[in-house]
Amino acid sequence: MTVRPDDPAPNPHATEAEVEAARKDTKLAQVLYHDWEAETYDDKWSISYDERCIEYARGRFDAAVGPAPLPYERALELGCGTGFFLLNLMQGGVAKSGSVTDLSPGMVKVALRNAQNLGLDVDGRVADAETIPYEDDTFDLVCGHAVLHHIPDVELALKECLRVLKPGGRFVFAGEPTTAGNFYARWLGRITWKATTTVTKLPQLAGWRRPQTELDESSRAAALEAVVDLHTFDPSELERMASSAGAVDVKATTEEFAAALWGWPVRTFEAAVPEEKLTMGYRMAMYQAWLKLSWLDENVMRRVVPRQFFYNAMITGVKPGTSAK
């Protein structure tokens, strides 16, 4: 596990002045927002590196790609966050070794720490997805989860992915918000946050209210979401961008409709109440409910709901040429 010593240090506590400056600078906003979230991100999104999330990550890969010869020798994750996607894919047999990159130093730090704890062969760089700091033809796989919607020039980033891929190499991005899905998720989140923070002001529910300083910090960081969340996608538009970037065998798929309508209020509620209130029994119940609703989406909703109304979009494509693998 290595990281460049000249990479910038994390800045997890942005000042009001920094937040104000970030409103006019999307890449500064990306750094401040994700540095702020880095140390708590796994808990916030119930991310783990056990069988539950290994199965989830591998499921997203298989849904996007279909049958594929595995493992890839070397993989790169763009916008790695805490390493959720690549580290779980590696544990799921998709790649042997990997590199993680993110614009946020805090996220790279946590991702490398997670990789070290898991005993995985991973190095990391603080890097911009529009100028990936690796040589041409370096990787067999480039992947990312919930990252494309943060990148100002998505097509340029996809071109960069193709540049660093070996001929025949593949990119896979999952967890991208559709335009329709983002609309209903945002409204559900706002309503749930308002309801939870209002109700927990009642004296009898005081134990369910996070300290006001934490709520204020969450609200300040959340104010940057409008700056860091740059895009939503129509699946057909994702396919067009990937093809325009130079990829072949391009395919976009979507998932989560009922699961998203239920999941966004749950996630927002969890962010608004103290961590100790969320017992393991509660977390497992929420996970089991998500599994059942995901089954409903795949087996019923997919047949009647157009793909653009599902919340999550995935895109995959291949660099032209013959793989040396």
PDB file of N, CA and C in Angstrom, residues 178-216:
ATOM      1  N   THR A 178     -30.147   8.711 -12.166  1.00  0.00           N
ATOM      2  CA  THR A 178     -30.901   9.109 -13.340  1.00  0.00           C
ATOM      3  C   THR A 178     -31.582  10.451 -13.047  1.00  0.00           C
ATOM      4  N   THR A 179     -32.001  11.126 -14.082  1.00  0.00           N
ATOM      5  CA  THR A 179     -32.640  12.431 -13.902  1.00  0.00           C
ATOM      6  C   THR A 179     -33.953  12.301 -13.143  1.00  0.00           C
ATOM      7  N   ALA A 180     -34.773  11.337 -13.518  1.00  0.00           N
ATOM      8  CA  ALA A 180     -36.043  11.130 -12.814  1.00  0.00           C
ATOM      9  C   ALA A 180     -35.798  10.641 -11.391  1.00  0.00           C
ATOM     10  N   GLY A 181     -34.875   9.700 -11.232  1.00  0.00           N
ATOM     11  CA  GLY A 181     -34.592   9.159  -9.909  1.00  0.00           C
ATOM     12  C   GLY A 181     -34.067  10.209  -8.948  1.00  0.00           C
ATOM     13  N   ASN A 182     -33.205  11.082  -9.441  1.00  0.00           N
ATOM     14  CA  ASN A 182     -32.665  12.136  -8.597  1.00  0.00           C
ATOM     15  C   ASN A 182     -33.767  13.078  -8.116  1.00  0.00           C
ATOM     16  N   PHE A 183     -34.752  13.348  -8.970  1.00  0.00           N
ATOM     17  CA  PHE A 183     -35.844  14.250  -8.606  1.00  0.00           C
ATOM     18  C   PHE A 183     -36.607  13.708  -7.404  1.00  0.00           C
ATOM     19  N   TYR A 184     -37.046  12.443  -7.480  1.00  0.00           N
ATOM     20  CA  TYR A 184     -37.842  11.942  -6.353  1.00  0.00           C
ATOM     21  C   TYR A 184     -36.979  11.642  -5.133  1.00  0.00           C
ATOM     22  N   ALA A 185     -35.702  11.276  -5.326  1.00  0.00           N
ATOM     23  CA  ALA A 185     -34.833  11.015  -4.175  1.00  0.00           C
ATOM     24  C   ALA A 185     -34.562  12.292  -3.384  1.00  0.00           C
ATOM     25  N   ARG A 186     -34.305  13.404  -4.079  1.00  0.00           N
ATOM     26  CA  ARG A 186     -34.043  14.681  -3.409  1.00  0.00           C
ATOM     27  C   ARG A 186     -35.238  15.118  -2.571  1.00  0.00           C
ATOM     28  N   TRP A 187     -36.425  15.029  -3.165  1.00  0.00           N
ATOM     29  CA  TRP A 187     -37.604  15.468  -2.436  1.00  0.00           C
ATOM     30  C   TRP A 187     -37.883  14.581  -1.235  1.00  0.00           C
ATOM     31  N   LEU A 188     -37.728  13.280  -1.393  1.00  0.00           N
ATOM     32  CA  LEU A 188     -37.917  12.373  -0.265  1.00  0.00           C
ATOM     33  C   LEU A 188     -36.908  12.659   0.843  1.00  0.00           C
ATOM     34  N   GLY A 189     -35.647  12.945   0.461  1.00  0.00           N
ATOM     35  CA  GLY A 189     -34.621  13.263   1.439  1.00  0.00           C
ATOM     36  C   GLY A 189     -34.925  14.538   2.211  1.00  0.00           C
ATOM     37  N   ARG A 190     -35.338  15.578   1.486  1.00  0.00           N
ATOM     38  CA  ARG A 190     -35.634  16.856   2.142  1.00  0.00           C
ATOM     39  C   ARG A 190     -36.796  16.728   3.120  1.00  0.00           C
ATOM     40  N   ILE A 191     -37.850  16.043   2.680  1.00  0.00           N
ATOM     41  CA  ILE A 191     -39.024  15.878   3.536  1.00  0.00           C
ATOM     42  C   ILE A 191     -38.668  15.077   4.794  1.00  0.00           C
ATOM     43  N   THR A 192     -37.891  14.018   4.624  1.00  0.00           N
ATOM     44  CA  THR A 192     -37.512  13.183   5.763  1.00  0.00           C
ATOM     45  C   THR A 192     -36.617  13.939   6.732  1.00  0.00           C
ATOM     46  N   TRP A 193     -35.651  14.705   6.211  1.00  0.00           N
ATOM     47  CA  TRP A 193     -34.756  15.478   7.083  1.00  0.00           C
ATOM     48  C   TRP A 193     -35.546  16.504   7.891  1.00  0.00           C
ATOM     49  N   LYS A 194     -36.441  17.210   7.214  1.00  0.00           N
ATOM     50  CA  LYS A 194     -37.243  18.226   7.891  1.00  0.00           C
ATOM     51  C   LYS A 194     -38.123  17.594   8.960  1.00  0.00           C
ATOM     52  N   ALA A 195     -38.773  16.499   8.635  1.00  0.00           N
ATOM     53  CA  ALA A 195     -39.660  15.836   9.590  1.00  0.00           C
ATOM     54  C   ALA A 195     -38.889  15.305  10.793  1.00  0.00           C
ATOM     55  N   THR A 196     -37.743  14.661  10.538  1.00  0.00           N
ATOM     56  CA  THR A 196     -36.976  14.056  11.633  1.00  0.00           C
ATOM     57  C   THR A 196     -36.396  15.116  12.552  1.00  0.00           C
ATOM     58  N   THR A 197     -35.794  16.155  11.990  1.00  0.00           N
ATOM     59  CA  THR A 197     -35.174  17.190  12.839  1.00  0.00           C
ATOM     60  C   THR A 197     -36.223  18.038  13.548  1.00  0.00           C
ATOM     61  N   THR A 198     -37.439  18.078  13.036  1.00  0.00           N
ATOM     62  CA  THR A 198     -38.518  18.805  13.715  1.00  0.00           C
ATOM     63  C   THR A 198     -39.102  17.980  14.855  1.00  0.00           C
ATOM     64  N   VAL A 199     -39.427  16.737  14.580  1.00  0.00           N
ATOM     65  CA  VAL A 199     -40.043  15.869  15.589  1.00  0.00           C
ATOM     66  C   VAL A 199     -39.112  15.635  16.768  1.00  0.00           C
ATOM     67  N   THR A 200     -37.806  15.497  16.503  1.00  0.00           N
ATOM     68  CA  THR A 200     -36.864  15.218  17.597  1.00  0.00           C
ATOM     69  C   THR A 200     -36.582  16.440  18.474  1.00  0.00           C
ATOM     70  N   LYS A 201     -37.221  17.558  18.171  1.00  0.00           N
ATOM     71  CA  LYS A 201     -37.158  18.701  19.088  1.00  0.00           C
ATOM     72  C   LYS A 201     -38.084  18.508  20.290  1.00  0.00           C
ATOM     73  N   LEU A 202     -39.036  17.602  20.158  1.00  0.00           N
ATOM     74  CA  LEU A 202     -39.947  17.338  21.265  1.00  0.00           C
ATOM     75  C   LEU A 202     -39.175  16.765  22.447  1.00  0.00           C
ATOM     76  N   PRO A 203     -39.466  17.226  23.672  1.00  0.00           N
ATOM     77  CA  PRO A 203     -38.703  16.777  24.852  1.00  0.00           C
ATOM     78  C   PRO A 203     -38.657  15.260  25.004  1.00  0.00           C
ATOM     79  N   GLN A 204     -39.775  14.579  24.732  1.00  0.00           N
ATOM     80  CA  GLN A 204     -39.820  13.131  24.901  1.00  0.00           C
ATOM     81  C   GLN A 204     -38.988  12.376  23.871  1.00  0.00           C
ATOM     82  N   LEU A 205     -38.558  13.070  22.815  1.00  0.00           N
ATOM     83  CA  LEU A 205     -37.728  12.439  21.785  1.00  0.00           C
ATOM     84  C   LEU A 205     -36.330  13.035  21.726  1.00  0.00           C
ATOM     85  N   ALA A 206     -35.942  13.743  22.783  1.00  0.00           N
ATOM     86  CA  ALA A 206     -34.644  14.425  22.799  1.00  0.00           C
ATOM     87  C   ALA A 206     -33.485  13.458  22.602  1.00  0.00           C
ATOM     88  N   GLY A 207     -33.627  12.226  23.089  1.00  0.00           N
ATOM     89  CA  GLY A 207     -32.561  11.242  22.943  1.00  0.00           C
ATOM     90  C   GLY A 207     -32.324  10.811  21.507  1.00  0.00           C
ATOM     91  N   TRP A 208     -33.288  11.114  20.634  1.00  0.00           N
ATOM     92  CA  TRP A 208     -33.159  10.767  19.222  1.00  0.00           C
ATOM     93  C   TRP A 208     -32.610  11.922  18.385  1.00  0.00           C
ATOM     94  N   ARG A 209     -32.245  13.021  19.041  1.00  0.00           N
ATOM     95  CA  ARG A 209     -31.759  14.181  18.303  1.00  0.00           C
ATOM     96  C   ARG A 209     -30.244  14.279  18.409  1.00  0.00           C
ATOM     97  N   ARG A 210     -29.596  14.425  17.277  1.00  0.00           N
ATOM     98  CA  ARG A 210     -28.158  14.648  17.285  1.00  0.00           C
ATOM     99  C   ARG A 210     -27.869  16.024  17.854  1.00  0.00           C
ATOM    100  N   PRO A 211     -26.676  16.224  18.430  1.00  0.00           N
ATOM    101  CA  PRO A 211     -26.318  17.558  18.937  1.00  0.00           C
ATOM    102  C   PRO A 211     -26.465  18.612  17.849  1.00  0.00           C
ATOM    103  N   GLN A 212     -26.905  19.810  18.249  1.00  0.00           N
ATOM    104  CA  GLN A 212     -27.159  20.855  17.273  1.00  0.00           C
ATOM    105  C   GLN A 212     -25.917  21.213  16.467  1.00  0.00           C
ATOM    106  N   THR A 213     -24.741  21.131  17.109  1.00  0.00           N
ATOM    107  CA  THR A 213     -23.507  21.448  16.374  1.00  0.00           C
ATOM    108  C   THR A 213     -23.295  20.467  15.222  1.00  0.00           C
ATOM    109  N   GLU A 214     -23.633  19.184  15.441  1.00  0.00           N
ATOM    110  CA  GLU A 214     -23.498  18.195  14.379  1.00  0.00           C
ATOM    111  C   GLU A 214     -24.527  18.438  13.285  1.00  0.00           C
ATOM    112  N   LEU A 215     -25.745  18.783  13.665  1.00  0.00           N
ATOM    113  CA  LEU A 215     -26.771  19.070  12.667  1.00  0.00           C
ATOM    114  C   LEU A 215     -26.400  20.288  11.834  1.00  0.00           C
ATOM    115  N   ASP A 216     -25.838  21.305  12.504  1.00  0.00           N
ATOM    116  CA  ASP A 216     -25.424  22.502  11.780  1.00  0.00           C
ATOM    117  C   ASP A 216     -24.308  22.187  10.793  1.00  0.00           C
TER     118      ASP A 216
END
